[in-house]
Amino acid sequence: MVEQTKLLSIIIPMYNEEENIPCLFDRLFVVLQGLSMPFEVVCINDGSTDKTLDILEKELEKRPGLVVVNLARNFGQHAAIMAGFSKAKGDWIITLDADLQNPPEEIPKLIKEFKKGHDLIGTIRVGRQDTRFRRFSSKVTNWLVARISGISLHDFGCMLRGYSREVVKGILENPEYRTFIPALATFFARNPVEIYVRHEERAAGRSKYSLLKLFSLQLDLMTGFSMWPLRTLFFVGTFMAIFGLVVAAVIIALRLYYGASWAAEGVFTLFAALFFLVGCQFFALGLLGEYIGRIFQAVRKRPTFILEWVKESGD
Ligand code: UDP
Ligand code: MG
């Protein structure tokens, strides 16, 4: 029985999840105890402003296998998971949301895939319980990212995922600024698989993603994994320049043919074209800025997270 010796790590980022912890732990620990394998649960407090940290510290006393990682402030879900990866000791590592949207009862399904030898277990949510807007934007993102990055994942957003020690090691050795872990992990996987898991409504509290946070996450996903937007920009830019030249030539020709009175009315057309071009330039600049920003961050080598302290049950 080789599996018996494997250690399982569960990683849960938590940002203001005080209402969810009791129910989450009750359900999660029942599942884990039923697995008959050693486990640890690494909870990362991502700068919560509610009682999340107090509750976690109390739980430390009664839950063997619990590890609490406290971050200095809020760094975001993916940075929190990175912090969890850095502290997890397991051979098999599973990430989970704290809000019970990923039912812990689905964990045995992932274990089964680990046992089959898969080193990265992606998941696809069935019966997704999110707002129509979230579901729609996920669909667009999944499609777009798959197209431009060549990473074909069917559901980037589902965080109930399994990673082998080797994959996590790869991720930790190549920390990227503001990364998107499910996509990054595919780079290090040798034998990935995707399975279906149930999805439930958030048990309590509200989504920690505002529209702005969601948008910036999508942008990270887009620019973090592909140079495709830059390239498109180049093609669009070239096309626009040629188009501009042709329009100019036509206008000059018409001006010569019809005389100056015609040209006065043409001013408006010219302005329209100009505005269009200026708009495109701004778009291009913004996009360039995004990449330069990434280079800047990479050069600075700023840490993805700052660890305050780590406590284990039994300490
Ligand atoms: N989360 C976090 N830091 C953040 C935002 C979210 O650690 O800045 C955690 C949050 O506590 C939850 C998980 O990431 O465990 C997913 O967040 P949420 O459920 O709000 O996202 P959604 O389900 O709306 O995508
Ligand atoms: Mg959620």
Coordinates of C-alpha atoms and ligand atoms in Angstrom, one line a residue:
M1 CA 0.0 0.0 0.0
V2 CA 2.0 2.9 -1.3
E3 CA -0.9 5.4 -0.9
Q4 CA -0.9 5.0 2.9
T5 CA 2.4 6.8 3.2
K6 CA 1.3 9.8 1.2
L7 CA 0.5 13.0 3.1
L8 CA -2.4 15.1 1.9
S9 CA -2.4 18.9 2.3
I10 CA -5.6 20.9 2.0
I11 CA -5.0 24.6 1.3
I12 CA -7.7 27.1 2.1
P13 CA -7.3 30.9 1.5
M14 CA -9.5 32.9 3.8
Y15 CA -10.5 36.5 3.6
N16 CA -13.3 37.5 6.0
E17 CA -14.9 34.1 6.2
E18 CA -15.8 34.0 9.9
E19 CA -19.3 32.6 9.3
N20 CA -18.1 29.8 7.1
I21 CA -15.3 28.3 9.2
P22 CA -17.3 26.2 11.7
C23 CA -19.4 24.5 9.0
L24 CA -16.5 24.1 6.6
F25 CA -14.3 22.5 9.3
D26 CA -17.1 20.2 10.4
R27 CA -17.7 18.9 6.9
L28 CA -14.0 18.9 5.8
F29 CA -12.6 17.0 8.8
V30 CA -15.3 14.3 8.6
V31 CA -14.3 13.8 4.9
L32 CA -10.5 13.8 5.7
Q33 CA -10.9 11.4 8.6
G34 CA -12.7 9.0 6.3
L35 CA -9.8 8.9 3.9
S36 CA -7.6 6.9 6.2
M37 CA -4.5 8.8 5.2
P38 CA -2.4 11.4 7.1
F39 CA -3.5 14.9 6.3
E40 CA -2.9 18.6 7.2
V41 CA -5.2 21.5 6.6
V42 CA -3.4 24.7 5.9
C43 CA -5.6 27.8 6.3
I44 CA -4.2 31.1 5.2
N45 CA -5.6 34.2 6.8
D46 CA -5.3 36.8 4.0
G47 CA -5.6 39.9 6.0
S48 CA -9.1 39.4 7.3
T49 CA -10.7 42.3 9.1
D50 CA -13.3 40.1 10.9
K51 CA -12.9 37.3 13.4
T52 CA -11.4 34.8 11.0
L53 CA -8.0 34.8 12.6
D54 CA -9.4 34.5 16.2
I55 CA -11.6 31.6 15.1
L56 CA -8.7 29.9 13.4
E57 CA -6.5 30.2 16.5
K58 CA -9.2 28.7 18.6
E59 CA -9.6 25.8 16.2
L60 CA -5.9 25.1 16.5
E61 CA -6.5 23.8 20.0
K62 CA -9.1 21.2 18.9
R63 CA -8.2 20.2 15.4
P64 CA -5.1 18.1 15.0
G65 CA -3.5 18.6 11.6
L66 CA -4.5 22.2 11.3
V67 CA -1.9 24.8 10.3
V68 CA -2.7 28.5 10.3
V69 CA -0.6 30.8 8.1
N70 CA -1.2 34.5 8.9
L71 CA -0.3 37.0 6.2
A72 CA 0.6 40.6 7.0
R73 CA -2.3 42.0 5.1
N74 CA -4.6 41.2 2.2
F75 CA -2.6 39.9 -0.8
G76 CA -5.4 38.3 -2.8
Q77 CA -6.5 34.7 -3.3
H78 CA -3.7 33.5 -5.5
A79 CA -1.0 35.0 -3.4
A80 CA -2.6 33.4 -0.3
I81 CA -2.5 30.0 -2.1
M82 CA 1.1 30.6 -2.9
A83 CA 1.8 31.2 0.8
G84 CA -0.1 27.9 1.5
F85 CA 2.0 26.1 -1.0
S86 CA 5.1 27.3 0.6
K87 CA 4.1 25.8 4.0
A88 CA 2.3 22.7 2.8
K89 CA 4.3 19.5 3.4
G90 CA 2.0 17.1 1.5
D91 CA 2.7 14.9 -1.4
W92 CA -0.7 15.6 -2.7
I93 CA -2.0 19.1 -2.4
I94 CA -5.6 20.2 -2.8
T95 CA -6.8 23.8 -2.8
L96 CA -10.3 24.6 -1.7
D97 CA -12.5 27.8 -1.2
A98 CA -13.6 28.6 2.3
D99 CA -17.1 29.5 1.4
L100 CA -18.2 25.8 0.7
Q101 CA -18.9 26.5 -2.9
N102 CA -16.6 23.5 -3.5
P103 CA -18.1 20.8 -1.4
P104 CA -15.4 19.1 0.7
E105 CA -17.3 15.8 0.0
E106 CA -15.8 15.9 -3.5
I107 CA -12.2 15.5 -2.2
P108 CA -12.2 11.7 -2.5
K109 CA -12.8 12.1 -6.2
L110 CA -9.6 14.0 -6.5
I111 CA -7.7 11.4 -4.4
K112 CA -8.9 8.7 -6.8
E113 CA -7.3 10.6 -9.7
F114 CA -4.0 11.0 -7.7
K115 CA -4.0 7.3 -7.1
K116 CA -4.3 6.8 -10.8
G117 CA -1.1 8.7 -11.2
H118 CA -2.3 12.1 -12.3
D119 CA -0.2 15.0 -11.1
L120 CA -2.6 17.8 -11.8
I121 CA -6.3 17.5 -11.3
G122 CA -8.4 20.2 -12.8
T123 CA -12.0 20.5 -12.2
I124 CA -15.1 21.6 -14.0
R125 CA -18.0 22.9 -12.0
V126 CA -21.4 21.3 -12.8
G127 CA -24.5 23.1 -11.8
R128 CA -22.6 26.2 -11.1
Q129 CA -24.2 28.4 -8.5
D130 CA -23.1 31.9 -9.4
T131 CA -24.7 34.9 -10.8
R132 CA -25.5 34.9 -14.5
F133 CA -23.0 37.6 -15.1
R134 CA -20.2 35.6 -13.4
R135 CA -21.1 32.5 -15.4
F136 CA -21.1 34.5 -18.6
S137 CA -17.8 36.2 -18.0
S138 CA -16.2 32.9 -17.0
K139 CA -17.3 31.4 -20.3
V140 CA -15.8 34.2 -22.2
T141 CA -12.6 34.1 -20.2
N142 CA -12.2 30.3 -20.5
W143 CA -12.7 30.5 -24.2
L144 CA -10.4 33.5 -24.7
V145 CA -7.6 32.3 -22.5
A146 CA -7.7 28.8 -24.1
R147 CA -7.4 30.4 -27.5
I148 CA -4.6 32.9 -26.8
S149 CA -2.5 31.0 -24.3
G150 CA -2.9 27.5 -25.7
I151 CA -3.8 26.2 -22.2
S152 CA -6.9 24.3 -22.7
L153 CA -8.6 24.2 -19.4
H154 CA -12.4 24.0 -19.4
D155 CA -12.9 25.9 -16.1
F156 CA -10.1 28.2 -14.9
G157 CA -12.1 29.5 -12.1
C158 CA -12.8 26.4 -10.0
M159 CA -10.4 26.4 -7.1
L160 CA -11.0 22.8 -5.9
R161 CA -8.0 21.4 -7.6
G162 CA -5.3 18.8 -7.0
Y163 CA -1.5 19.4 -7.4
S164 CA 1.3 16.9 -6.9
R165 CA 4.3 17.9 -4.9
E166 CA 6.4 18.2 -8.1
V167 CA 3.9 20.6 -9.7
V168 CA 3.8 22.7 -6.5
K169 CA 7.6 22.7 -6.4
G170 CA 7.7 24.0 -9.9
I171 CA 5.3 26.8 -9.1
L172 CA 7.2 27.8 -6.0
E173 CA 10.5 27.8 -7.8
N174 CA 9.1 30.1 -10.4
P175 CA 7.0 32.6 -8.6
E176 CA 5.4 35.1 -10.9
Y177 CA 4.0 38.4 -10.1
R178 CA 0.2 38.3 -9.7
T179 CA -0.2 34.9 -11.2
F180 CA -3.2 32.7 -11.8
I181 CA -2.4 29.4 -10.2
P182 CA -4.6 26.9 -12.2
A183 CA -3.1 28.2 -15.5
L184 CA 0.5 28.3 -14.2
A185 CA 0.3 24.8 -12.9
T186 CA -0.5 23.3 -16.3
F187 CA 3.1 24.3 -17.3
F188 CA 4.6 22.0 -14.7
A189 CA 2.2 19.0 -15.1
R190 CA 3.1 15.8 -16.9
N191 CA -0.1 13.9 -16.6
P192 CA -3.0 16.3 -16.0
V193 CA -6.7 15.4 -16.0
E194 CA -9.9 17.2 -15.6
I195 CA -12.9 15.9 -13.7
Y196 CA -16.4 17.2 -12.9
V197 CA -17.2 18.4 -9.4
R198 CA -20.4 19.7 -7.8
H199 CA -20.7 23.4 -7.1
E200 CA -22.8 25.0 -4.4
E201 CA -24.0 28.4 -3.4
R202 CA -21.8 30.4 -1.1
A203 CA -22.7 29.3 2.4
A204 CA -22.5 32.7 4.0
G205 CA -21.1 36.1 3.4
R206 CA -20.6 37.7 0.0
S207 CA -18.1 37.1 -2.8
K208 CA -14.8 38.7 -2.0
Y209 CA -14.4 39.7 -5.6
S210 CA -15.7 43.1 -6.7
L211 CA -16.2 43.9 -10.3
L212 CA -12.9 45.7 -10.4
K213 CA -11.0 42.8 -8.7
L214 CA -12.6 40.4 -11.1
F215 CA -11.6 42.4 -14.1
S216 CA -8.0 42.8 -12.9
L217 CA -7.8 39.0 -12.3
Q218 CA -9.0 38.4 -15.9
L219 CA -6.3 40.8 -17.1
D220 CA -3.7 39.0 -15.1
L221 CA -4.8 35.7 -16.7
M222 CA -4.7 37.2 -20.2
T223 CA -1.4 39.1 -20.0
G224 CA 0.3 36.7 -17.6
F225 CA 0.2 33.7 -20.0
S226 CA 0.5 35.0 -23.5
M227 CA 2.2 37.6 -25.7
W228 CA -0.7 37.2 -28.1
P229 CA -2.3 40.6 -27.3
L230 CA 1.0 42.3 -28.0
R231 CA 1.3 40.6 -31.3
T232 CA -2.3 41.4 -32.3
L233 CA -1.5 45.0 -31.4
F234 CA 1.3 45.0 -33.9
F235 CA -0.9 43.7 -36.6
V236 CA -3.7 46.0 -35.8
G237 CA -1.3 48.9 -35.7
T238 CA 0.2 48.1 -39.1
F239 CA -3.2 47.7 -40.6
M240 CA -4.3 51.0 -39.1
A241 CA -1.3 52.8 -40.5
I242 CA -1.9 51.5 -44.0
F243 CA -5.5 52.3 -43.8
G244 CA -4.7 55.9 -42.6
L245 CA -2.3 56.3 -45.6
V246 CA -5.0 55.2 -48.0
V247 CA -7.6 57.5 -46.5
A248 CA -5.1 60.4 -46.7
A249 CA -4.4 59.7 -50.3
V250 CA -8.0 59.5 -51.2
I251 CA -8.7 62.8 -49.4
I252 CA -5.8 64.5 -51.2
A253 CA -7.0 63.2 -54.5
L254 CA -10.6 64.4 -53.9
R255 CA -9.3 67.7 -52.7
L256 CA -7.4 68.2 -56.0
Y257 CA -10.3 67.1 -58.1
Y258 CA -13.1 69.0 -56.3
G259 CA -11.2 72.0 -55.0
A260 CA -10.9 73.6 -51.6
S261 CA -14.7 74.0 -50.9
W262 CA -15.0 70.2 -50.7
A263 CA -12.1 69.9 -48.3
A264 CA -13.8 72.1 -45.7
E265 CA -16.5 69.5 -45.3
G266 CA -13.9 66.7 -45.3
V267 CA -12.5 68.2 -42.1
F268 CA -15.1 66.2 -40.2
T269 CA -14.2 62.9 -41.7
L270 CA -10.6 63.7 -41.0
F271 CA -11.4 64.4 -37.4
A272 CA -13.4 61.2 -37.1
A273 CA -10.5 59.2 -38.4
L274 CA -8.2 61.0 -36.1
F275 CA -10.2 60.3 -33.1
F276 CA -10.4 56.7 -34.0
L277 CA -6.6 56.5 -34.4
V278 CA -6.0 58.4 -31.1
G279 CA -8.3 56.0 -29.4
C280 CA -6.4 53.0 -30.8
Q281 CA -3.2 54.5 -29.7
F282 CA -4.4 54.9 -26.1
F283 CA -5.6 51.3 -26.1
A284 CA -2.2 50.2 -27.4
L285 CA -0.4 52.3 -24.8
G286 CA -2.5 50.9 -22.0
L287 CA -1.8 47.4 -23.1
L288 CA 2.0 48.0 -23.5
G289 CA 1.9 49.5 -20.0
E290 CA 0.4 46.3 -18.7
Y291 CA 3.3 44.3 -20.0
I292 CA 5.9 46.9 -18.9
G293 CA 4.3 46.8 -15.5
R294 CA 4.8 43.1 -15.4
I295 CA 8.4 43.4 -16.3
F296 CA 8.8 46.1 -13.7
Q297 CA 7.4 43.8 -11.0
A298 CA 9.5 40.9 -12.2
V299 CA 12.6 42.9 -12.1
R300 CA 11.8 44.2 -8.7
K301 CA 11.4 40.6 -7.4
R302 CA 9.0 41.7 -4.8
P303 CA 7.6 38.8 -2.8
T304 CA 4.1 37.7 -3.7
F305 CA 3.2 37.6 0.0
I306 CA 4.5 38.5 3.4
L307 CA 4.2 35.9 6.1
E308 CA 3.5 37.1 9.6
W309 CA 3.6 33.8 11.4
V310 CA 2.7 30.1 11.2
K311 CA 1.1 28.0 13.9
E312 CA 0.4 24.4 14.0
S313 CA -2.1 22.5 16.2
G314 CA -0.1 21.1 19.1
D315 CA 2.5 23.8 19.0
Ligands
UDP1 N1 -10.0 35.1 -0.9 C1 -8.8 35.4 -0.3 N2 -8.3 36.7 -0.5 C2 -9.0 37.6 -1.3 C3 -10.2 37.2 -1.9 C4 -10.7 36.0 -1.7 O1 -8.2 34.7 0.4 O2 -8.5 38.7 -1.5 C5 -10.5 33.7 -0.6 C6 -11.9 33.7 -0.1 O3 -11.9 33.8 1.3 C7 -12.4 32.3 -0.5 C8 -11.8 32.2 -1.9 O4 -10.6 33.1 -1.9 O5 -12.0 31.3 0.3 C9 -12.7 32.5 -3.0 O6 -13.3 33.8 -2.8 P1 -14.8 34.1 -3.2 O7 -15.6 32.9 -2.8 O8 -15.1 35.4 -2.7 O9 -14.7 34.1 -4.8 P2 -15.9 33.7 -5.8 O10 -16.4 32.3 -5.3 O11 -16.9 34.7 -5.8 O12 -15.1 33.6 -7.1
MG2 MG -16.8 31.6 -3.7

